[in-house]
Amino acid sequence: MKKKLMRVALFLLSFCLLCTIILSMTSTVLARDSLSTRKGTTLYPLYWTAYESCFEEDAPLSEARWKDNIDWVADTLLPYGYSMVTTDGWIMDSTITNDNGYLLKYSDYWQHDWQYWVDYAGNKGLDVGVYYNPLWVVDSVVGDASKTIIGTGLRVDSIYNNGWVDYTKPGAKEYIQGYVNYFKDMGIRFLRIDFLCWYETGSVEHGAPAFGTQGYATALSWIEEAAGDDMELSLVMPNSFNHAENEVLYGDLMRIDTDTTIGN
């Protein structure tokens, strides 16, 4: 009986060792190396977002309401760990850019630019997050020769493809990484990047071109490289193909391909 148990034990041990060897030889996908992944969770587990007002009114957030909410979060929620406020979408009226085609503010109807509000919130102890996709190119730059890609003499509209960056064009990497650095240099530490599935597989309904998985992965890698340790990347509406192999590599957190709406 003892010999039989010994043989079973040796068999199980050998099997476990074999499995360990096989697994060690199998390629694995590791998460992007960032402050978030080292911590094991988002840097901002509690924060306020502008989504509710925008959704209910189907309109950009007003600057007055943005200010009121910054003040309210700082006074009421900051003591309980809410350390960031962030904009959301509804940016269809945002057209005013700097010389490199980067938006100066959340909405053309706002008086103040991004930097003003980063400083305002910072003085109250809050970080600012921004909803924006560095793969977008606003229509207002098309035909404007004064808008050039940072670090190059190339026109921004030379990489334009129906509102998106064509990653195959010269200057695409410089434009994308320049956008990330543009926000980083203001002190913005959280970038919420939306409609990512459209970049990969396109949207016939919305006229979005499809750049394929390789193009999608390349563009994400440029964003991740520029973000480094100074910015957390929130990937919104990704396809997450192959168990999110690209999203895991290049993002800190993901949001599924649906909206909260009214919670139903």
Coordinates of N, CA and C in Angstrom, one line a residue, residues 48-62 66 86-94 103 105-108 110 114 129-133 136 192-195 236-237 255 259:
W48 N -14.7 62.1 -9.6 CA -15.9 62.6 -10.2 C -15.8 62.8 -11.7
T49 N -16.9 62.4 -12.4 CA -16.9 62.6 -13.9 C -18.1 63.4 -14.3
A50 N -18.0 64.1 -15.4 CA -19.0 65.0 -15.9 C -20.1 64.2 -16.7
Y51 N -20.1 62.9 -16.7 CA -21.0 62.1 -17.6 C -22.4 62.4 -17.4
E52 N -22.9 62.4 -16.2 CA -24.4 62.5 -15.9 C -25.0 63.7 -16.6
S53 N -24.5 64.9 -16.3 CA -25.0 66.1 -16.9 C -25.0 66.1 -18.4
C54 N -23.9 65.6 -19.0 CA -23.8 65.6 -20.4 C -24.8 64.6 -21.0
F55 N -25.0 63.5 -20.4 CA -25.9 62.5 -20.9 C -27.3 63.0 -20.8
E56 N -27.7 63.5 -19.7 CA -29.1 63.9 -19.5 C -29.5 65.1 -20.4
E57 N -28.5 66.0 -20.6 CA -28.8 67.1 -21.5 C -28.4 67.0 -22.9
D58 N -27.7 65.9 -23.2 CA -27.1 65.6 -24.5 C -26.4 66.9 -25.0
A59 N -25.5 67.4 -24.2 CA -24.8 68.6 -24.5 C -23.5 68.7 -23.7
P60 N -22.6 69.5 -24.2 CA -21.3 69.7 -23.4 C -21.6 70.2 -22.0
L61 N -20.8 69.9 -21.1 CA -20.9 70.4 -19.7 C -20.6 71.9 -19.8
S62 N -21.4 72.7 -19.0 CA -21.2 74.2 -19.0 C -20.0 74.4 -18.1
W66 N -19.0 73.0 -14.3 CA -17.6 72.4 -14.1 C -17.0 73.0 -12.9
T86 N -12.9 64.8 -13.8 CA -12.5 64.6 -15.2 C -13.7 65.0 -16.1
T87 N -13.4 65.5 -17.2 CA -14.4 65.8 -18.2 C -14.9 64.5 -18.9
D88 N -16.0 64.6 -19.6 CA -16.4 63.5 -20.4 C -16.6 63.9 -21.8
G89 N -17.4 63.3 -22.6 CA -17.5 63.6 -24.0 C -18.4 64.8 -24.4
W90 N -19.1 64.6 -25.5 CA -19.9 65.7 -26.0 C -19.1 66.9 -26.4
I91 N -18.0 66.6 -27.1 CA -17.0 67.6 -27.5 C -17.1 68.0 -29.0
M92 N -18.3 67.8 -29.6 CA -18.5 68.0 -31.0 C -18.3 69.5 -31.3
D93 N -18.5 70.4 -30.3 CA -18.3 71.8 -30.6 C -16.9 72.4 -30.3
S94 N -16.0 71.5 -30.1 CA -14.6 71.9 -29.7 C -13.8 71.9 -31.0
L103 N -6.5 70.7 -29.2 CA -7.6 71.5 -28.6 C -7.1 72.3 -27.4
K105 N -9.3 73.9 -25.3 CA -10.2 73.8 -24.1 C -11.3 72.7 -24.4
Y106 N -12.0 72.4 -23.4 CA -13.0 71.4 -23.5 C -14.1 71.8 -24.6
S107 N -14.5 73.0 -24.5 CA -15.6 73.5 -25.4 C -15.3 74.9 -25.9
D108 N -15.6 75.2 -27.1 CA -15.5 76.6 -27.6 C -16.2 77.6 -26.8
W110 N -16.4 77.6 -23.6 CA -15.8 77.9 -22.3 C -14.9 79.1 -22.5
W114 N -7.6 74.5 -20.9 CA -7.2 73.3 -20.0 C -6.3 73.7 -18.9
G129 N -8.5 65.0 -14.9 CA -8.5 64.1 -16.0 C -9.2 64.6 -17.2
V130 N -8.8 64.2 -18.4 CA -9.3 64.7 -19.6 C -9.8 63.5 -20.5
Y131 N -11.1 63.7 -21.0 CA -11.6 62.8 -22.0 C -11.2 63.3 -23.4
Y132 N -10.3 62.6 -24.0 CA -9.9 62.9 -25.4 C -9.1 61.7 -25.9
N133 N -9.2 61.6 -27.3 CA -8.5 60.5 -28.0 C -7.4 61.1 -28.8
W136 N -7.6 61.3 -32.7 CA -8.6 62.2 -33.4 C -7.9 63.4 -34.0
R192 N -8.7 59.7 -20.8 CA -9.8 58.8 -21.1 C -10.0 58.8 -22.6
I193 N -9.6 57.6 -23.2 CA -9.5 57.5 -24.7 C -10.7 56.7 -25.2
D194 N -11.6 57.4 -25.9 CA -12.8 56.7 -26.3 C -12.9 56.2 -27.7
F195 N -13.9 55.4 -28.0 CA -14.2 54.9 -29.3 C -13.0 54.2 -30.0
V236 N -11.3 53.2 -23.6 CA -12.8 53.1 -23.6 C -13.3 52.5 -24.9
M237 N -14.2 51.6 -24.8 CA -14.8 50.9 -26.0 C -13.8 50.2 -26.8
R255 N -12.8 50.2 -20.2 CA -14.3 50.3 -20.0 C -14.9 49.6 -21.1
D259 N -22.5 52.2 -22.5 CA -22.6 53.3 -21.6 C -23.5 53.0 -20.4

